[in-house]
Amino acid sequence: MKADLNERITRIGPGTPCGNLMRQYWQPVALLDEFDPVLDPRMATRPVKPVRLLGQDMVLFRDESGRFALLDRDCPHRGADLSFGRYEGDGVRCPFHGWKFDATGQCIETPGEPTGSKLCTHVKQRHYPLVLHSGILFGWFGPEGSEPPPFPSLDCFVAPNTHTFAFKGLWRCNWLQAFEVGIDPAHTSFLHRFFKDESLDDTYGKQFRAASVGDIGGERWPMTKIMREFHQPKITVDPAPFGMRLTTLREMTGDISHVRVTHAIFPHTFVIPLSETMTITQMHVPVDDVNTYWVSIFTSFDKPVDKKTMRDQRTRFISLPHYIPNVGRHNNWGYDPEEQATRTYLGMGEDDINSHDQWACESMGPIQDRTREHLGTSDVAIMTNRRNLMKAIDAVEKGEKPLGLAQADIAAQRFGPDTVDGIAPAADWQAWWQGRAAEKREAAPWPAVIPAAQ
Ligand code: FES
Ligand SMILES: [Fe+2]
């Protein structure tokens, strides 16, 4: 790849081609949990947070009526930082000269101006539309005055709050290399390889520790065993209304194949199975060109999600309130050569595979130099996605709507998507996985069944 193309598909600041594309889609801004005083005691008295997203600095607050507000952070008087503002319940007041703003960005007081001044009526800070879905506040950053697209009806947003759990973490690298880890089905056989499998009795909430659906001669196989023993997957990419479907086949014997179906939802989200009954929908939200929050929604198709267990599992490795991983470049991501020699392929811990992915994308450097890479057959999804990305950037430049969820007219197709990880009859794997996916939907206690009309 040429250096200028690499710049074009990675940089997302205001006014950049890819930045203009990203601003067509609803973007996660914060977790509702970030305003929970139990998790962050500061929120009890001052529910105000600085937010940086797409290279823009903003202030997010909840007013006394419960309404959330997201405003540009530079005070429209002389530019001081509103995230240090005085919280007054019905708005924030800039500490420099006391100008006060409500949740719509309207200036409602300029106390240093002469009595009777009408100045504040003419001053309005830009504010961004926000919607709350599955414990996440989403914002829209498209051109001022234009309409945001409808919110997608994906499973993770249709499921009730009891059946979803949202969490996030900061990776110090560009958003695209973070996303490209998730659409690379070959890496799981290497990066996440464990030399021994854990018991299948204690896998709740853990990625790649559950069993694959199905059995071999009555024996259940942990995903880790399949990934380890069958490391030359055949990957197929099919276009979907919202991006692409990835099918990864691992031939096990002449009669059976392991099939894993996952999805890329354009521009930066993947949907993968966590277990037989849970999926992970993970977005890769650019903070700026060199920092990215992954934001995940875990969706259960059977019992309510045990949020406390899920959170406790993750806060062992990621520190609140800023959701910063405990490992990173500063401590070599916890690398242990002895572990690498004896227990895992990577040597960065057995309990949190998320940190493996973190190493993969952070160790490339802040923005991967794609002029130096050599892609292979197993990188087919990465190549397809880059072509989609280039096309979408071009489309936005021409004033057209880009691929996927930014298009209002594909609303009826914005459901699901189905995922599976299982052991299938080799001759009939397609019907097999579709059958399993349909069974999972029918058994779900919330309306996960696709209406027949669609
Ligand atoms: S800079 Fe904010 S009130 Fe003056
Ligand atoms: Fe991974």
PDB file of N, CA and C and ligand atoms in Angstrom, residues 171 181-182 184 187-188 191-192 207-208 270 272 353-354 356-358 360, ligand 2:
ATOM      1  N   TRP A 171      -7.094   1.292  23.696  1.00  0.00           N
ATOM      2  CA  TRP A 171      -5.882   0.803  23.040  1.00  0.00           C
ATOM      3  C   TRP A 171      -5.167   2.000  22.428  1.00  0.00           C
ATOM      4  N   VAL A 181      -7.781  -6.579  13.640  1.00  0.00           N
ATOM      5  CA  VAL A 181      -7.534  -7.790  14.435  1.00  0.00           C
ATOM      6  C   VAL A 181      -8.813  -8.636  14.490  1.00  0.00           C
ATOM      7  N   GLY A 182      -9.935  -7.957  14.590  1.00  0.00           N
ATOM      8  CA  GLY A 182     -11.218  -8.655  14.759  1.00  0.00           C
ATOM      9  C   GLY A 182     -11.781  -9.265  13.489  1.00  0.00           C
ATOM     10  N   ASP A 184      -9.826 -10.941  11.377  1.00  0.00           N
ATOM     11  CA  ASP A 184      -8.690 -11.768  10.980  1.00  0.00           C
ATOM     12  C   ASP A 184      -8.862 -13.129  11.655  1.00  0.00           C
ATOM     13  N   HIS A 187      -5.824 -15.533  13.124  1.00  0.00           N
ATOM     14  CA  HIS A 187      -4.898 -15.270  14.233  1.00  0.00           C
ATOM     15  C   HIS A 187      -5.234 -16.064  15.489  1.00  0.00           C
ATOM     16  N   THR A 188      -6.493 -16.477  15.618  1.00  0.00           N
ATOM     17  CA  THR A 188      -6.905 -17.143  16.861  1.00  0.00           C
ATOM     18  C   THR A 188      -6.149 -18.457  17.094  1.00  0.00           C
ATOM     19  N   LEU A 191      -2.137 -16.451  18.047  1.00  0.00           N
ATOM     20  CA  LEU A 191      -2.081 -15.442  19.114  1.00  0.00           C
ATOM     21  C   LEU A 191      -2.742 -15.927  20.402  1.00  0.00           C
ATOM     22  N   HIS A 192      -3.888 -16.610  20.283  1.00  0.00           N
ATOM     23  CA  HIS A 192      -4.634 -17.035  21.477  1.00  0.00           C
ATOM     24  C   HIS A 192      -4.433 -18.529  21.766  1.00  0.00           C
ATOM     25  N   GLN A 207     -13.786 -15.414  26.762  1.00  0.00           N
ATOM     26  CA  GLN A 207     -13.685 -15.570  25.318  1.00  0.00           C
ATOM     27  C   GLN A 207     -12.780 -16.755  24.977  1.00  0.00           C
ATOM     28  N   PHE A 208     -13.205 -17.567  24.049  1.00  0.00           N
ATOM     29  CA  PHE A 208     -12.452 -18.720  23.550  1.00  0.00           C
ATOM     30  C   PHE A 208     -12.250 -19.826  24.563  1.00  0.00           C
ATOM     31  N   PHE A 270     -17.303  -5.568  14.849  1.00  0.00           N
ATOM     32  CA  PHE A 270     -17.472  -6.977  14.503  1.00  0.00           C
ATOM     33  C   PHE A 270     -18.455  -7.626  15.464  1.00  0.00           C
ATOM     34  N   ILE A 272     -19.128 -11.483  16.971  1.00  0.00           N
ATOM     35  CA  ILE A 272     -18.563 -12.834  17.043  1.00  0.00           C
ATOM     36  C   ILE A 272     -19.257 -13.599  18.171  1.00  0.00           C
ATOM     37  N   ILE A 353      -7.759 -12.793  27.128  1.00  0.00           N
ATOM     38  CA  ILE A 353      -7.250 -12.822  25.754  1.00  0.00           C
ATOM     39  C   ILE A 353      -7.331 -11.450  25.087  1.00  0.00           C
ATOM     40  N   ASN A 354      -8.110 -10.559  25.680  1.00  0.00           N
ATOM     41  CA  ASN A 354      -8.194  -9.195  25.155  1.00  0.00           C
ATOM     42  C   ASN A 354      -6.810  -8.528  25.131  1.00  0.00           C
ATOM     43  N   HIS A 356      -4.056 -10.002  24.567  1.00  0.00           N
ATOM     44  CA  HIS A 356      -3.309 -10.525  23.413  1.00  0.00           C
ATOM     45  C   HIS A 356      -3.587  -9.648  22.188  1.00  0.00           C
ATOM     46  N   ASP A 357      -4.882  -9.378  21.976  1.00  0.00           N
ATOM     47  CA  ASP A 357      -5.261  -8.531  20.834  1.00  0.00           C
ATOM     48  C   ASP A 357      -4.673  -7.129  21.000  1.00  0.00           C
ATOM     49  N   GLN A 358      -4.646  -6.659  22.246  1.00  0.00           N
ATOM     50  CA  GLN A 358      -4.069  -5.333  22.518  1.00  0.00           C
ATOM     51  C   GLN A 358      -2.603  -5.288  22.080  1.00  0.00           C
ATOM     52  N   ALA A 360      -1.200  -7.201  19.855  1.00  0.00           N
ATOM     53  CA  ALA A 360      -1.107  -7.328  18.396  1.00  0.00           C
ATOM     54  C   ALA A 360      -1.273  -5.965  17.735  1.00  0.00           C
TER      55      ALA A 360
HETATM   56 FE    FE B   2      -8.124 -11.999  18.939  1.00  0.00          FE
END
